[in-house]
Amino acid sequence: MDNEISVVDAKERSRYEAVDSAGNLMGFVDYKLYPEVITFLHAETIPEFRGRGVAGRIAVKSLEDARDAGLRVKPACPFYQEFLAEHPEYEDLTKRKSE
């Protein structure tokens, strides 16, 4: 089913991965984790899964996890830059803690 998308933090590979109910990789975002910052480097949706909201699901999960961990987000990836510009509810994640 198209709606069955699970997003997991594959810490051993430093990336978030979206998989379908059969375990097929649908997309991912590579990241670099620092003590107080997570930098999202490159997001990609596997071609046959494009247009299903995979990248958005990965972004939401990774940004919510960053918020829960108290991390600041640095969006080095163009997709994350655009996603954050379109979703002001995550604006606080890109601000420095002193701002």
mmCIF file of N, CA and C in Angstrom:
data_model
loop_
_atom_site.group_PDB
_atom_site.id
_atom_site.type_symbol
_atom_site.label_atom_id
_atom_site.label_comp_id
_atom_site.label_asym_id
_atom_site.label_seq_id
_atom_site.Cartn_x
_atom_site.Cartn_y
_atom_site.Cartn_z
ATOM 1 N N MET A 1 0.844 -1.188 0.000
ATOM 2 C CA MET A 1 0.000 0.000 0.000
ATOM 3 C C MET A 1 0.883 1.243 0.000
ATOM 4 N N ASP A 2 0.487 2.266 -0.734
ATOM 5 C CA ASP A 2 1.284 3.477 -0.878
ATOM 6 C C ASP A 2 1.521 4.215 0.438
ATOM 7 N N ASN A 3 0.570 4.138 1.373
ATOM 8 C CA ASN A 3 0.671 4.900 2.601
ATOM 9 C C ASN A 3 1.589 4.272 3.637
ATOM 10 N N GLU A 4 2.010 3.057 3.417
ATOM 11 C CA GLU A 4 2.828 2.366 4.405
ATOM 12 C C GLU A 4 4.290 2.752 4.232
ATOM 13 N N ILE A 5 4.650 3.840 4.882
ATOM 14 C CA ILE A 5 6.019 4.345 4.841
ATOM 15 C C ILE A 5 6.509 4.454 6.274
ATOM 16 N N SER A 6 7.633 3.809 6.557
ATOM 17 C CA SER A 6 8.268 3.925 7.863
ATOM 18 C C SER A 6 9.566 4.692 7.681
ATOM 19 N N VAL A 7 9.818 5.637 8.579
ATOM 20 C CA VAL A 7 11.060 6.408 8.540
ATOM 21 C C VAL A 7 11.850 6.084 9.788
ATOM 22 N N VAL A 8 13.098 5.676 9.583
ATOM 23 C CA VAL A 8 13.967 5.301 10.698
ATOM 24 C C VAL A 8 15.297 6.037 10.603
ATOM 25 N N ASP A 9 15.890 6.266 11.755
ATOM 26 C CA ASP A 9 17.223 6.858 11.821
ATOM 27 C C ASP A 9 18.226 5.711 11.767
ATOM 28 N N ALA A 10 18.863 5.538 10.622
ATOM 29 C CA ALA A 10 19.889 4.500 10.453
ATOM 30 C C ALA A 10 21.220 5.108 10.903
ATOM 31 N N LYS A 11 21.384 5.194 12.214
ATOM 32 C CA LYS A 11 22.536 5.895 12.796
ATOM 33 C C LYS A 11 23.868 5.346 12.317
ATOM 34 N N GLU A 12 23.939 4.051 12.082
ATOM 35 C CA GLU A 12 25.197 3.444 11.632
ATOM 36 C C GLU A 12 25.607 3.930 10.242
ATOM 37 N N ARG A 13 24.643 4.468 9.486
ATOM 38 C CA ARG A 13 24.923 5.012 8.150
ATOM 39 C C ARG A 13 24.789 6.533 8.118
ATOM 40 N N SER A 14 24.492 7.133 9.272
ATOM 41 C CA SER A 14 24.291 8.583 9.387
ATOM 42 C C SER A 14 23.274 9.087 8.375
ATOM 43 N N ARG A 15 22.121 8.423 8.377
ATOM 44 C CA ARG A 15 21.059 8.879 7.492
ATOM 45 C C ARG A 15 19.705 8.383 7.984
ATOM 46 N N TYR A 16 18.692 9.139 7.626
ATOM 47 C CA TYR A 16 17.312 8.710 7.829
ATOM 48 C C TYR A 16 16.885 7.991 6.563
ATOM 49 N N GLU A 17 16.168 6.890 6.734
ATOM 50 C CA GLU A 17 15.710 6.101 5.595
ATOM 51 C C GLU A 17 14.213 5.881 5.672
ATOM 52 N N ALA A 18 13.565 5.963 4.527
ATOM 53 C CA ALA A 18 12.149 5.614 4.413
ATOM 54 C C ALA A 18 12.075 4.265 3.720
ATOM 55 N N VAL A 19 11.280 3.369 4.300
ATOM 56 C CA VAL A 19 11.086 2.046 3.715
ATOM 57 C C VAL A 19 9.592 1.752 3.638
ATOM 58 N N ASP A 20 9.217 0.936 2.653
ATOM 59 C CA ASP A 20 7.814 0.540 2.550
ATOM 60 C C ASP A 20 7.587 -0.707 3.399
ATOM 61 N N SER A 21 6.358 -1.217 3.375
ATOM 62 C CA SER A 21 6.006 -2.354 4.224
ATOM 63 C C SER A 21 6.786 -3.617 3.882
ATOM 64 N N ALA A 22 7.333 -3.692 2.655
ATOM 65 C CA ALA A 22 8.143 -4.845 2.256
ATOM 66 C C ALA A 22 9.625 -4.646 2.577
ATOM 67 N N GLY A 23 9.963 -3.486 3.142
ATOM 68 C CA GLY A 23 11.351 -3.218 3.485
ATOM 69 C C GLY A 23 12.164 -2.589 2.368
ATOM 70 N N ASN A 24 11.499 -2.195 1.280
ATOM 71 C CA ASN A 24 12.210 -1.563 0.167
ATOM 72 C C ASN A 24 12.591 -0.126 0.521
ATOM 73 N N LEU A 25 13.830 0.233 0.251
ATOM 74 C CA LEU A 25 14.279 1.598 0.475
ATOM 75 C C LEU A 25 13.565 2.517 -0.500
ATOM 76 N N MET A 26 12.898 3.540 0.042
ATOM 77 C CA MET A 26 12.144 4.488 -0.780
ATOM 78 C C MET A 26 12.872 5.827 -0.930
ATOM 79 N N GLY A 27 13.669 6.170 0.067
ATOM 80 C CA GLY A 27 14.395 7.430 0.040
ATOM 81 C C GLY A 27 15.222 7.576 1.298
ATOM 82 N N PHE A 28 16.050 8.632 1.319
ATOM 83 C CA PHE A 28 16.926 8.840 2.471
ATOM 84 C C PHE A 28 17.415 10.279 2.503
ATOM 85 N N VAL A 29 17.942 10.657 3.665
ATOM 86 C CA VAL A 29 18.684 11.908 3.788
ATOM 87 C C VAL A 29 19.935 11.601 4.602
ATOM 88 N N ASP A 30 21.085 11.974 4.056
ATOM 89 C CA ASP A 30 22.353 11.840 4.772
ATOM 90 C C ASP A 30 22.507 13.024 5.711
ATOM 91 N N TYR A 31 23.100 12.774 6.879
ATOM 92 C CA TYR A 31 23.325 13.870 7.816
ATOM 93 C C TYR A 31 24.678 13.735 8.498
ATOM 94 N N LYS A 32 25.106 14.847 9.067
ATOM 95 C CA LYS A 32 26.319 14.880 9.892
ATOM 96 C C LYS A 32 25.877 15.411 11.238
ATOM 97 N N LEU A 33 26.157 14.667 12.285
ATOM 98 C CA LEU A 33 25.745 15.039 13.632
ATOM 99 C C LEU A 33 26.926 15.622 14.395
ATOM 100 N N TYR A 34 26.705 16.792 14.948
ATOM 101 C CA TYR A 34 27.679 17.472 15.806
ATOM 102 C C TYR A 34 27.072 17.551 17.201
ATOM 103 N N PRO A 35 27.839 17.992 18.206
ATOM 104 C CA PRO A 35 27.288 18.008 19.572
ATOM 105 C C PRO A 35 25.953 18.753 19.724
ATOM 106 N N GLU A 36 25.763 19.884 19.068
ATOM 107 C CA GLU A 36 24.520 20.631 19.234
ATOM 108 C C GLU A 36 23.799 20.910 17.918
ATOM 109 N N VAL A 37 24.327 20.372 16.823
ATOM 110 C CA VAL A 37 23.801 20.683 15.489
ATOM 111 C C VAL A 37 23.720 19.409 14.654
ATOM 112 N N ILE A 38 22.670 19.324 13.850
ATOM 113 C CA ILE A 38 22.594 18.277 12.829
ATOM 114 C C ILE A 38 22.528 18.977 11.473
ATOM 115 N N THR A 39 23.401 18.564 10.571
ATOM 116 C CA THR A 39 23.432 19.125 9.218
ATOM 117 C C THR A 39 22.866 18.088 8.264
ATOM 118 N N PHE A 40 21.818 18.467 7.547
ATOM 119 C CA PHE A 40 21.236 17.580 6.544
ATOM 120 C C PHE A 40 21.937 17.867 5.223
ATOM 121 N N LEU A 41 22.607 16.849 4.687
ATOM 122 C CA LEU A 41 23.517 17.019 3.561
ATOM 123 C C LEU A 41 22.900 16.745 2.197
ATOM 124 N N HIS A 42 22.163 15.648 2.077
ATOM 125 C CA HIS A 42 21.670 15.238 0.760
ATOM 126 C C HIS A 42 20.432 14.368 0.937
ATOM 127 N N ALA A 43 19.325 14.795 0.347
ATOM 128 C CA ALA A 43 18.090 14.012 0.378
ATOM 129 C C ALA A 43 17.819 13.460 -1.013
ATOM 130 N N GLU A 44 17.330 12.238 -1.031
ATOM 131 C CA GLU A 44 17.042 11.603 -2.313
ATOM 132 C C GLU A 44 15.875 10.638 -2.166
ATOM 133 N N THR A 45 14.967 10.680 -3.136
ATOM 134 C CA THR A 45 13.890 9.701 -3.215
ATOM 135 C C THR A 45 14.214 8.785 -4.387
ATOM 136 N N ILE A 46 14.119 7.490 -4.172
ATOM 137 C CA ILE A 46 14.359 6.509 -5.225
ATOM 138 C C ILE A 46 13.319 6.765 -6.325
ATOM 139 N N PRO A 47 13.754 6.819 -7.602
ATOM 140 C CA PRO A 47 12.849 7.241 -8.691
ATOM 141 C C PRO A 47 11.465 6.593 -8.701
ATOM 142 N N GLU A 48 11.376 5.302 -8.478
ATOM 143 C CA GLU A 48 10.055 4.657 -8.573
ATOM 144 C C GLU A 48 9.110 5.025 -7.427
ATOM 145 N N PHE A 49 9.631 5.722 -6.405
ATOM 146 C CA PHE A 49 8.794 6.123 -5.277
ATOM 147 C C PHE A 49 8.526 7.628 -5.240
ATOM 148 N N ARG A 50 8.975 8.360 -6.234
ATOM 149 C CA ARG A 50 8.765 9.806 -6.268
ATOM 150 C C ARG A 50 7.283 10.121 -6.420
ATOM 151 N N GLY A 51 6.895 11.271 -5.878
ATOM 152 C CA GLY A 51 5.511 11.709 -5.971
ATOM 153 C C GLY A 51 4.590 11.115 -4.922
ATOM 154 N N ARG A 52 5.144 10.450 -3.928
ATOM 155 C CA ARG A 52 4.336 9.819 -2.883
ATOM 156 C C ARG A 52 4.526 10.483 -1.518
ATOM 157 N N GLY A 53 5.249 11.592 -1.480
ATOM 158 C CA GLY A 53 5.461 12.280 -0.208
ATOM 159 C C GLY A 53 6.560 11.694 0.651
ATOM 160 N N VAL A 54 7.413 10.881 0.050
ATOM 161 C CA VAL A 54 8.478 10.208 0.798
ATOM 162 C C VAL A 54 9.446 11.221 1.419
ATOM 163 N N ALA A 55 9.931 12.153 0.627
ATOM 164 C CA ALA A 55 10.906 13.123 1.135
ATOM 165 C C ALA A 55 10.314 13.972 2.251
ATOM 166 N N GLY A 56 9.062 14.345 2.103
ATOM 167 C CA GLY A 56 8.404 15.120 3.149
ATOM 168 C C GLY A 56 8.282 14.345 4.443
ATOM 169 N N ARG A 57 7.974 13.065 4.348
ATOM 170 C CA ARG A 57 7.873 12.217 5.551
ATOM 171 C C ARG A 57 9.225 12.102 6.238
ATOM 172 N N ILE A 58 10.287 11.965 5.439
ATOM 173 C CA ILE A 58 11.638 11.894 6.010
ATOM 174 C C ILE A 58 11.972 13.218 6.703
ATOM 175 N N ALA A 59 11.654 14.323 6.049
ATOM 176 C CA ALA A 59 11.954 15.638 6.622
ATOM 177 C C ALA A 59 11.232 15.829 7.949
ATOM 178 N N VAL A 60 9.951 15.524 7.996
ATOM 179 C CA VAL A 60 9.190 15.701 9.232
ATOM 180 C C VAL A 60 9.777 14.867 10.366
ATOM 181 N N LYS A 61 10.040 13.595 10.106
ATOM 182 C CA LYS A 61 10.589 12.713 11.149
ATOM 183 C C LYS A 61 11.947 13.204 11.625
ATOM 184 N N SER A 62 12.831 13.561 10.700
ATOM 185 C CA SER A 62 14.176 13.992 11.082
ATOM 186 C C SER A 62 14.145 15.320 11.826
ATOM 187 N N LEU A 63 13.273 16.234 11.421
ATOM 188 C CA LEU A 63 13.176 17.531 12.097
ATOM 189 C C LEU A 63 12.545 17.388 13.477
ATOM 190 N N GLU A 64 11.545 16.535 13.605
ATOM 191 C CA GLU A 64 10.941 16.292 14.920
ATOM 192 C C GLU A 64 11.962 15.648 15.864
ATOM 193 N N ASP A 65 12.744 14.707 15.341
ATOM 194 C CA ASP A 65 13.789 14.084 16.166
ATOM 195 C C ASP A 65 14.819 15.125 16.600
ATOM 196 N N ALA A 66 15.197 16.027 15.688
ATOM 197 C CA ALA A 66 16.165 17.081 16.026
ATOM 198 C C ALA A 66 15.601 17.956 17.139
ATOM 199 N N ARG A 67 14.338 18.316 17.013
ATOM 200 C CA ARG A 67 13.691 19.139 18.050
ATOM 201 C C ARG A 67 13.695 18.409 19.384
ATOM 202 N N ASP A 68 13.311 17.134 19.372
ATOM 203 C CA ASP A 68 13.259 16.353 20.606
ATOM 204 C C ASP A 68 14.626 16.230 21.272
ATOM 205 N N ALA A 69 15.684 16.211 20.451
ATOM 206 C CA ALA A 69 17.051 16.084 20.976
ATOM 207 C C ALA A 69 17.664 17.440 21.329
ATOM 208 N N GLY A 70 16.939 18.530 21.062
ATOM 209 C CA GLY A 70 17.462 19.860 21.362
ATOM 210 C C GLY A 70 18.557 20.312 20.405
ATOM 211 N N LEU A 71 18.529 19.784 19.183
ATOM 212 C CA LEU A 71 19.557 20.122 18.202
ATOM 213 C C LEU A 71 19.124 21.291 17.332
ATOM 214 N N ARG A 72 20.098 22.080 16.911
ATOM 215 C CA ARG A 72 19.865 23.106 15.905
ATOM 216 C C ARG A 72 20.069 22.444 14.549
ATOM 217 N N VAL A 73 19.314 22.864 13.553
ATOM 218 C CA VAL A 73 19.362 22.268 12.224
ATOM 219 C C VAL A 73 20.088 23.200 11.262
ATOM 220 N N LYS A 74 21.022 22.612 10.512
ATOM 221 C CA LYS A 74 21.686 23.330 9.432
ATOM 222 C C LYS A 74 21.284 22.628 8.131
ATOM 223 N N PRO A 75 20.474 23.281 7.305
ATOM 224 C CA PRO A 75 20.009 22.650 6.064
ATOM 225 C C PRO A 75 20.969 22.900 4.898
ATOM 226 N N ALA A 76 21.944 22.037 4.716
ATOM 227 C CA ALA A 76 22.891 22.172 3.607
ATOM 228 C C ALA A 76 22.293 21.651 2.300
ATOM 229 N N CYS A 77 21.289 20.816 2.409
ATOM 230 C CA CYS A 77 20.619 20.201 1.252
ATOM 231 C C CYS A 77 19.547 21.141 0.704
ATOM 232 N N PRO A 78 19.509 21.345 -0.612
ATOM 233 C CA PRO A 78 18.487 22.225 -1.197
ATOM 234 C C PRO A 78 17.053 21.814 -0.844
ATOM 235 N N PHE A 79 16.781 20.514 -0.789
ATOM 236 C CA PHE A 79 15.429 20.078 -0.424
ATOM 237 C C PHE A 79 15.068 20.563 0.969
ATOM 238 N N TYR A 80 15.974 20.417 1.937
ATOM 239 C CA TYR A 80 15.703 20.849 3.309
ATOM 240 C C TYR A 80 15.584 22.367 3.391
ATOM 241 N N GLN A 81 16.370 23.095 2.628
ATOM 242 C CA GLN A 81 16.261 24.549 2.603
ATOM 243 C C GLN A 81 14.858 24.952 2.149
ATOM 244 N N GLU A 82 14.379 24.331 1.087
ATOM 245 C CA GLU A 82 13.047 24.631 0.563
ATOM 246 C C GLU A 82 11.953 24.176 1.532
ATOM 247 N N PHE A 83 12.109 22.989 2.091
ATOM 248 C CA PHE A 83 11.118 22.458 3.023
ATOM 249 C C PHE A 83 10.977 23.381 4.230
ATOM 250 N N LEU A 84 12.097 23.819 4.772
ATOM 251 C CA LEU A 84 12.057 24.705 5.934
ATOM 252 C C LEU A 84 11.451 26.059 5.589
ATOM 253 N N ALA A 85 11.721 26.561 4.395
ATOM 254 C CA ALA A 85 11.131 27.834 3.968
ATOM 255 C C ALA A 85 9.614 27.724 3.844
ATOM 256 N N GLU A 86 9.118 26.544 3.479
ATOM 257 C CA GLU A 86 7.684 26.326 3.289
ATOM 258 C C GLU A 86 6.955 25.882 4.562
ATOM 259 N N HIS A 87 7.716 25.561 5.621
ATOM 260 C CA HIS A 87 7.115 25.063 6.860
ATOM 261 C C HIS A 87 7.636 25.881 8.045
ATOM 262 N N PRO A 88 7.034 27.030 8.293
ATOM 263 C CA PRO A 88 7.509 27.917 9.359
ATOM 264 C C PRO A 88 7.436 27.303 10.761
ATOM 265 N N GLU A 89 6.704 26.208 10.912
ATOM 266 C CA GLU A 89 6.632 25.561 12.221
ATOM 267 C C GLU A 89 7.978 24.990 12.664
ATOM 268 N N TYR A 90 8.926 24.902 11.734
ATOM 269 C CA TYR A 90 10.265 24.408 12.066
ATOM 270 C C TYR A 90 11.316 25.523 12.105
ATOM 271 N N GLU A 91 10.880 26.765 11.972
ATOM 272 C CA GLU A 91 11.809 27.896 11.923
ATOM 273 C C GLU A 91 12.711 27.964 13.156
ATOM 274 N N ASP A 92 12.174 27.607 14.307
ATOM 275 C CA ASP A 92 12.957 27.658 15.545
ATOM 276 C C ASP A 92 14.187 26.755 15.501
ATOM 277 N N LEU A 93 14.155 25.714 14.687
ATOM 278 C CA LEU A 93 15.269 24.767 14.631
ATOM 279 C C LEU A 93 16.511 25.330 13.945
ATOM 280 N N THR A 94 16.334 26.362 13.129
ATOM 281 C CA THR A 94 17.476 26.920 12.404
ATOM 282 C C THR A 94 18.086 28.125 13.109
ATOM 283 N N LYS A 95 17.489 28.556 14.187
ATOM 284 C CA LYS A 95 18.000 29.712 14.935
ATOM 285 C C LYS A 95 19.060 29.263 15.934
ATOM 286 N N ARG A 96 20.000 30.151 16.158
ATOM 287 C CA ARG A 96 20.994 29.881 17.213
ATOM 288 C C ARG A 96 20.290 29.968 18.560
ATOM 289 N N LYS A 97 20.779 29.228 19.515
ATOM 290 C CA LYS A 97 20.128 29.189 20.824
ATOM 291 C C LYS A 97 20.094 30.554 21.511
ATOM 292 N N SER A 98 21.038 31.443 21.167
ATOM 293 C CA SER A 98 21.076 32.762 21.790
ATOM 294 C C SER A 98 20.129 33.749 21.109
ATOM 295 N N GLU A 99 19.542 33.378 19.983
ATOM 296 C CA GLU A 99 18.658 34.295 19.246
ATOM 297 C C GLU A 99 17.286 34.347 19.878
#
